[in-house]
């Protein structure tokens, strides 16, 4: 399966109000987590267009995490509900594109959940390490 020296690249699309603050809290609390993540801050997880995820995979990400406020806690009322609906469809689309389950993940992480952030990232890095580097199928998509 995976190469022992393989270090996955994971793109995180994080809500400014919740998950991004949890990432900051993890940093200021000096929690350790794998350095494999590149965080893109958006004002709301509802702003994370499925095309962002597909482009991340096309540009070399081995995994993508979209994270936002818990349902009912969205600063924009229902942005995270939009994210939930979109990502359910996106997961099916990614599977049809040959991207294995486990490479894409959606999580709700509040500003106070730095430990959850660390646990989610650590678990995702380990899971993608087991899957190995992402190999995108070429061709298709023109029909």
Tab-separated table of N, CA, C and O in Angstrom, residues 57-128:
chain	number	residue	atom	x	y	z
A	57	UNK	N	-7.290	18.656	-5.199
A	57	UNK	CA	-6.829	17.316	-5.597
A	57	UNK	C	-6.043	17.390	-6.906
A	57	UNK	O	-4.999	16.758	-7.038
A	58	UNK	N	-6.532	18.152	-7.852
A	58	UNK	CA	-5.834	18.270	-9.138
A	58	UNK	C	-4.450	18.896	-8.988
A	58	UNK	O	-3.558	18.630	-9.771
A	59	UNK	N	-4.287	19.740	-7.974
A	59	UNK	CA	-3.011	20.419	-7.782
A	59	UNK	C	-2.104	19.717	-6.776
A	59	UNK	O	-1.160	20.321	-6.278
A	60	UNK	N	-2.400	18.466	-6.485
A	60	UNK	CA	-1.451	17.676	-5.707
A	60	UNK	C	-1.814	17.350	-4.278
A	60	UNK	O	-1.020	16.699	-3.590
A	61	UNK	N	-2.984	17.766	-3.824
A	61	UNK	CA	-3.370	17.397	-2.459
A	61	UNK	C	-3.697	15.901	-2.412
A	61	UNK	O	-4.289	15.360	-3.345
A	62	UNK	N	-3.287	15.254	-1.354
A	62	UNK	CA	-3.629	13.846	-1.156
A	62	UNK	C	-4.915	13.710	-0.353
A	62	UNK	O	-5.516	12.645	-0.318
A	63	UNK	N	-5.312	14.794	0.303
A	63	UNK	CA	-6.538	14.800	1.077
A	63	UNK	C	-7.042	16.221	1.245
A	63	UNK	O	-6.266	17.170	1.165
A	64	UNK	N	-8.347	16.345	1.434
A	64	UNK	CA	-8.960	17.654	1.654
A	64	UNK	C	-9.940	17.535	2.817
A	64	UNK	O	-10.740	16.602	2.870
A	65	UNK	N	-9.827	18.499	3.723
A	65	UNK	CA	-10.735	18.571	4.865
A	65	UNK	C	-11.474	19.901	4.797
A	65	UNK	O	-10.846	20.952	4.682
A	66	UNK	N	-12.795	19.835	4.830
A	66	UNK	CA	-13.618	21.040	4.943
A	66	UNK	C	-14.177	21.041	6.351
A	66	UNK	O	-14.799	20.068	6.774
A	67	UNK	N	-13.911	22.130	7.095
A	67	UNK	CA	-14.320	22.154	8.494
A	67	UNK	C	-14.981	23.482	8.827
A	67	UNK	O	-14.537	24.545	8.391
A	68	UNK	N	-16.046	23.378	9.621
A	68	UNK	CA	-16.779	24.581	9.993
A	68	UNK	C	-17.444	24.442	11.347
A	68	UNK	O	-17.159	23.511	12.108
A	69	UNK	N	-18.336	25.368	11.603
A	69	UNK	CA	-19.053	25.420	12.875
A	69	UNK	C	-20.015	24.223	12.991
A	69	UNK	O	-20.475	23.696	11.982
A	70	UNK	N	-20.323	23.868	14.195
A	70	UNK	CA	-21.312	22.813	14.418
A	70	UNK	C	-22.674	23.284	13.892
A	70	UNK	O	-22.972	24.485	13.926
A	71	UNK	N	-23.493	22.337	13.423
A	71	UNK	CA	-24.832	22.721	12.985
A	71	UNK	C	-25.566	23.501	14.088
A	71	UNK	O	-25.532	23.118	15.258
A	72	UNK	N	-26.163	24.601	13.693
A	72	UNK	CA	-26.853	25.459	14.646
A	72	UNK	C	-25.990	26.577	15.192
A	72	UNK	O	-26.486	27.491	15.833
A	73	UNK	N	-24.669	26.529	14.955
A	73	UNK	CA	-23.754	27.546	15.472
A	73	UNK	C	-23.160	28.435	14.383
A	73	UNK	O	-22.252	29.218	14.664
A	74	UNK	N	-23.642	28.311	13.164
A	74	UNK	CA	-23.069	29.071	12.045
A	74	UNK	C	-23.298	30.571	12.242
A	74	UNK	O	-24.418	31.002	12.536
A	75	UNK	N	-22.250	31.347	12.076
A	75	UNK	CA	-22.356	32.794	12.186
A	75	UNK	C	-23.191	33.401	11.059
A	75	UNK	O	-23.629	34.537	11.153
A	76	UNK	N	-23.358	32.648	10.006
A	76	UNK	CA	-24.172	33.106	8.870
A	76	UNK	C	-25.457	32.293	8.790
A	76	UNK	O	-25.997	32.078	7.723
A	77	UNK	N	-25.906	31.798	9.907
A	77	UNK	CA	-27.158	31.081	10.117
A	77	UNK	C	-27.153	29.658	9.536
A	77	UNK	O	-27.291	28.693	10.283
A	78	UNK	N	-26.987	29.530	8.205
A	78	UNK	CA	-27.122	28.193	7.627
A	78	UNK	C	-26.011	27.820	6.648
A	78	UNK	O	-26.186	26.917	5.846
A	79	UNK	N	-24.894	28.500	6.725
A	79	UNK	CA	-23.768	28.198	5.824
A	79	UNK	C	-23.280	26.767	5.968
A	79	UNK	O	-22.999	26.091	4.969
A	80	UNK	N	-23.193	26.300	7.197
A	80	UNK	CA	-22.702	24.929	7.384
A	80	UNK	C	-23.716	23.891	6.881
A	80	UNK	O	-23.335	22.796	6.483
A	81	UNK	N	-24.987	24.249	6.871
A	81	UNK	CA	-25.986	23.328	6.310
A	81	UNK	C	-25.805	23.229	4.791
A	81	UNK	O	-25.967	22.156	4.214
A	82	UNK	N	-25.451	24.354	4.173
A	82	UNK	CA	-25.135	24.315	2.734
A	82	UNK	C	-23.934	23.416	2.493
A	82	UNK	O	-23.896	22.634	1.545
A	83	UNK	N	-22.945	23.553	3.372
A	83	UNK	CA	-21.746	22.714	3.257
A	83	UNK	C	-22.110	21.238	3.354
A	83	UNK	O	-21.630	20.428	2.564
A	84	UNK	N	-22.961	20.911	4.306
A	84	UNK	CA	-23.350	19.510	4.483
A	84	UNK	C	-24.009	18.973	3.214
A	84	UNK	O	-23.646	17.906	2.728
A	85	UNK	N	-24.953	19.725	2.675
A	85	UNK	CA	-25.643	19.259	1.461
A	85	UNK	C	-24.665	19.129	0.289
A	85	UNK	O	-24.686	18.143	-0.439
A	86	UNK	N	-23.811	20.114	0.124
A	86	UNK	CA	-22.866	20.079	-1.001
A	86	UNK	C	-21.877	18.928	-0.869
A	86	UNK	O	-21.536	18.280	-1.845
A	87	UNK	N	-21.393	18.724	0.342
A	87	UNK	CA	-20.351	17.711	0.491
A	87	UNK	C	-20.887	16.293	0.354
A	87	UNK	O	-20.139	15.404	-0.047
A	88	UNK	N	-22.153	16.085	0.656
A	88	UNK	CA	-22.740	14.759	0.426
A	88	UNK	C	-22.693	14.450	-1.070
A	88	UNK	O	-22.286	13.359	-1.483
A	89	UNK	N	-23.074	15.426	-1.872
A	89	UNK	CA	-23.019	15.242	-3.333
A	89	UNK	C	-21.579	15.156	-3.821
A	89	UNK	O	-21.243	14.358	-4.699
A	90	UNK	N	-20.721	15.986	-3.232
A	90	UNK	CA	-19.309	15.996	-3.630
A	90	UNK	C	-18.652	14.643	-3.373
A	90	UNK	O	-17.866	14.162	-4.199
A	91	UNK	N	-18.971	14.022	-2.248
A	91	UNK	CA	-18.386	12.711	-1.939
A	91	UNK	C	-18.723	11.691	-3.032
A	91	UNK	O	-17.865	10.913	-3.432
A	92	UNK	N	-19.945	11.732	-3.507
A	92	UNK	CA	-20.342	10.811	-4.580
A	92	UNK	C	-19.575	11.120	-5.865
A	92	UNK	O	-19.137	10.224	-6.575
A	93	UNK	N	-19.426	12.403	-6.146
A	93	UNK	CA	-18.702	12.820	-7.348
A	93	UNK	C	-17.228	12.413	-7.276
A	93	UNK	O	-16.665	11.916	-8.255
A	94	UNK	N	-16.627	12.598	-6.118
A	94	UNK	CA	-15.215	12.235	-5.955
A	94	UNK	C	-15.019	10.737	-6.139
A	94	UNK	O	-14.038	10.296	-6.756
A	95	UNK	N	-15.960	9.967	-5.628
A	95	UNK	CA	-15.876	8.528	-5.781
A	95	UNK	C	-15.937	8.143	-7.262
A	95	UNK	O	-15.196	7.277	-7.719
A	96	UNK	N	-16.796	8.816	-8.019
A	96	UNK	CA	-16.886	8.546	-9.449
A	96	UNK	C	-15.623	8.977	-10.184
A	96	UNK	O	-15.294	8.440	-11.232
A	97	UNK	N	-14.911	9.940	-9.614
A	97	UNK	CA	-13.649	10.391	-10.211
A	97	UNK	C	-12.486	9.477	-9.825
A	97	UNK	O	-11.358	9.695	-10.240
A	98	UNK	N	-12.758	8.481	-8.994
A	98	UNK	CA	-11.720	7.538	-8.602
A	98	UNK	C	-10.951	7.953	-7.359
A	98	UNK	O	-9.903	7.394	-7.064
A	99	UNK	N	-11.461	8.928	-6.648
A	99	UNK	CA	-10.804	9.381	-5.419
A	99	UNK	C	-11.411	8.598	-4.262
A	99	UNK	O	-12.614	8.685	-4.009
A	100	UNK	N	-10.558	7.831	-3.586
A	100	UNK	CA	-11.034	6.935	-2.540
A	100	UNK	C	-11.683	7.689	-1.386
A	100	UNK	O	-11.293	8.802	-1.067
A	101	UNK	N	-12.646	6.997	-0.745
A	101	UNK	CA	-13.229	7.534	0.488
A	101	UNK	C	-12.097	7.677	1.498
A	101	UNK	O	-11.183	6.890	1.512
A	102	UNK	N	-12.170	8.646	2.303
A	102	UNK	CA	-11.126	8.874	3.292
A	102	UNK	C	-10.186	9.987	2.886
A	102	UNK	O	-9.489	10.544	3.710
A	103	UNK	N	-10.166	10.306	1.596
A	103	UNK	CA	-9.315	11.420	1.149
A	103	UNK	C	-10.028	12.762	1.312
A	103	UNK	O	-9.396	13.803	1.325
A	104	UNK	N	-11.345	12.691	1.409
A	104	UNK	CA	-12.124	13.900	1.634
A	104	UNK	C	-12.911	13.721	2.916
A	104	UNK	O	-13.465	12.656	3.175
A	105	UNK	N	-12.949	14.789	3.695
A	105	UNK	CA	-13.636	14.694	4.979
A	105	UNK	C	-14.271	16.033	5.333
A	105	UNK	O	-13.735	17.086	4.996
A	106	UNK	N	-15.407	15.970	5.986
A	106	UNK	CA	-16.092	17.162	6.496
A	106	UNK	C	-16.185	17.016	8.006
A	106	UNK	O	-16.528	15.936	8.499
A	107	UNK	N	-15.856	18.065	8.719
A	107	UNK	CA	-15.900	18.018	10.182
A	107	UNK	C	-16.463	19.310	10.726
A	107	UNK	O	-16.278	20.375	10.124
A	108	UNK	N	-17.106	19.220	11.854
A	108	UNK	CA	-17.581	20.395	12.584
A	108	UNK	C	-16.668	20.551	13.793
A	108	UNK	O	-16.642	19.700	14.679
A	109	UNK	N	-15.906	21.635	13.840
A	109	UNK	CA	-14.953	21.864	14.927
A	109	UNK	C	-15.144	23.297	15.418
A	109	UNK	O	-14.878	24.258	14.695
A	110	UNK	N	-15.597	23.443	16.657
A	110	UNK	CA	-15.845	24.783	17.201
A	110	UNK	C	-14.535	25.428	17.644
A	110	UNK	O	-13.497	24.764	17.744
A	111	UNK	N	-14.613	26.720	17.942
A	111	UNK	CA	-13.427	27.487	18.339
A	111	UNK	C	-12.786	26.940	19.613
A	111	UNK	O	-11.593	27.112	19.831
A	112	UNK	N	-13.561	26.272	20.443
A	112	UNK	CA	-13.044	25.758	21.716
A	112	UNK	C	-12.503	24.333	21.604
A	112	UNK	O	-12.043	23.776	22.595
A	113	UNK	N	-12.574	23.744	20.418
A	113	UNK	CA	-12.219	22.334	20.260
A	113	UNK	C	-10.843	22.132	19.621
A	113	UNK	O	-10.713	21.416	18.625
A	114	UNK	N	-9.831	22.716	20.211
A	114	UNK	CA	-8.469	22.553	19.699
A	114	UNK	C	-8.046	21.086	19.726
A	114	UNK	O	-7.394	20.593	18.799
A	115	UNK	N	-8.432	20.391	20.780
A	115	UNK	CA	-8.072	18.967	20.898
A	115	UNK	C	-8.733	18.154	19.790
A	115	UNK	O	-8.098	17.265	19.207
A	116	UNK	N	-9.983	18.497	19.470
A	116	UNK	CA	-10.655	17.784	18.371
A	116	UNK	C	-9.929	18.053	17.056
A	116	UNK	O	-9.749	17.149	16.248
A	117	UNK	N	-9.498	19.298	16.843
A	117	UNK	CA	-8.735	19.642	15.637
A	117	UNK	C	-7.506	18.745	15.536
A	117	UNK	O	-7.234	18.157	14.489
A	118	UNK	N	-6.755	18.641	16.607
A	118	UNK	CA	-5.541	17.817	16.621
A	118	UNK	C	-5.896	16.351	16.321
A	118	UNK	O	-5.236	15.704	15.500
A	119	UNK	N	-6.940	15.850	16.947
A	119	UNK	CA	-7.340	14.453	16.736
A	119	UNK	C	-7.769	14.205	15.291
A	119	UNK	O	-7.382	13.201	14.687
A	120	UNK	N	-8.554	15.118	14.739
A	120	UNK	CA	-9.038	14.948	13.357
A	120	UNK	C	-7.876	14.974	12.374
A	120	UNK	O	-7.766	14.110	11.500
A	121	UNK	N	-6.982	15.934	12.530
A	121	UNK	CA	-5.853	16.047	11.591
A	121	UNK	C	-4.923	14.841	11.730
A	121	UNK	O	-4.486	14.265	10.726
A	122	UNK	N	-4.646	14.448	12.932
A	122	UNK	CA	-3.757	13.298	13.153
A	122	UNK	C	-4.349	12.036	12.538
A	122	UNK	O	-3.656	11.293	11.830
A	123	UNK	N	-5.647	11.829	12.768
A	123	UNK	CA	-6.320	10.653	12.211
A	123	UNK	C	-6.346	10.693	10.679
A	123	UNK	O	-6.093	9.689	10.021
A	124	UNK	N	-6.599	11.865	10.129
A	124	UNK	CA	-6.662	11.980	8.660
A	124	UNK	C	-5.297	11.739	8.030
A	124	UNK	O	-5.187	11.071	7.007
A	125	UNK	N	-4.252	12.275	8.624
A	125	UNK	CA	-2.891	12.050	8.095
A	125	UNK	C	-2.575	10.554	8.106
A	125	UNK	O	-2.074	10.010	7.118
A	126	UNK	N	-2.887	9.876	9.188
A	126	UNK	CA	-2.612	8.431	9.276
A	126	UNK	C	-3.425	7.652	8.246
A	126	UNK	O	-2.913	6.734	7.604
A	127	UNK	N	-4.691	8.033	8.081
A	127	UNK	CA	-5.545	7.345	7.118
A	127	UNK	C	-5.012	7.525	5.688
A	127	UNK	O	-4.965	6.578	4.913
A	128	UNK	N	-4.590	8.721	5.359
A	128	UNK	CA	-4.100	8.971	3.999
A	128	UNK	C	-2.723	8.346	3.791
A	128	UNK	O	-2.410	7.888	2.701
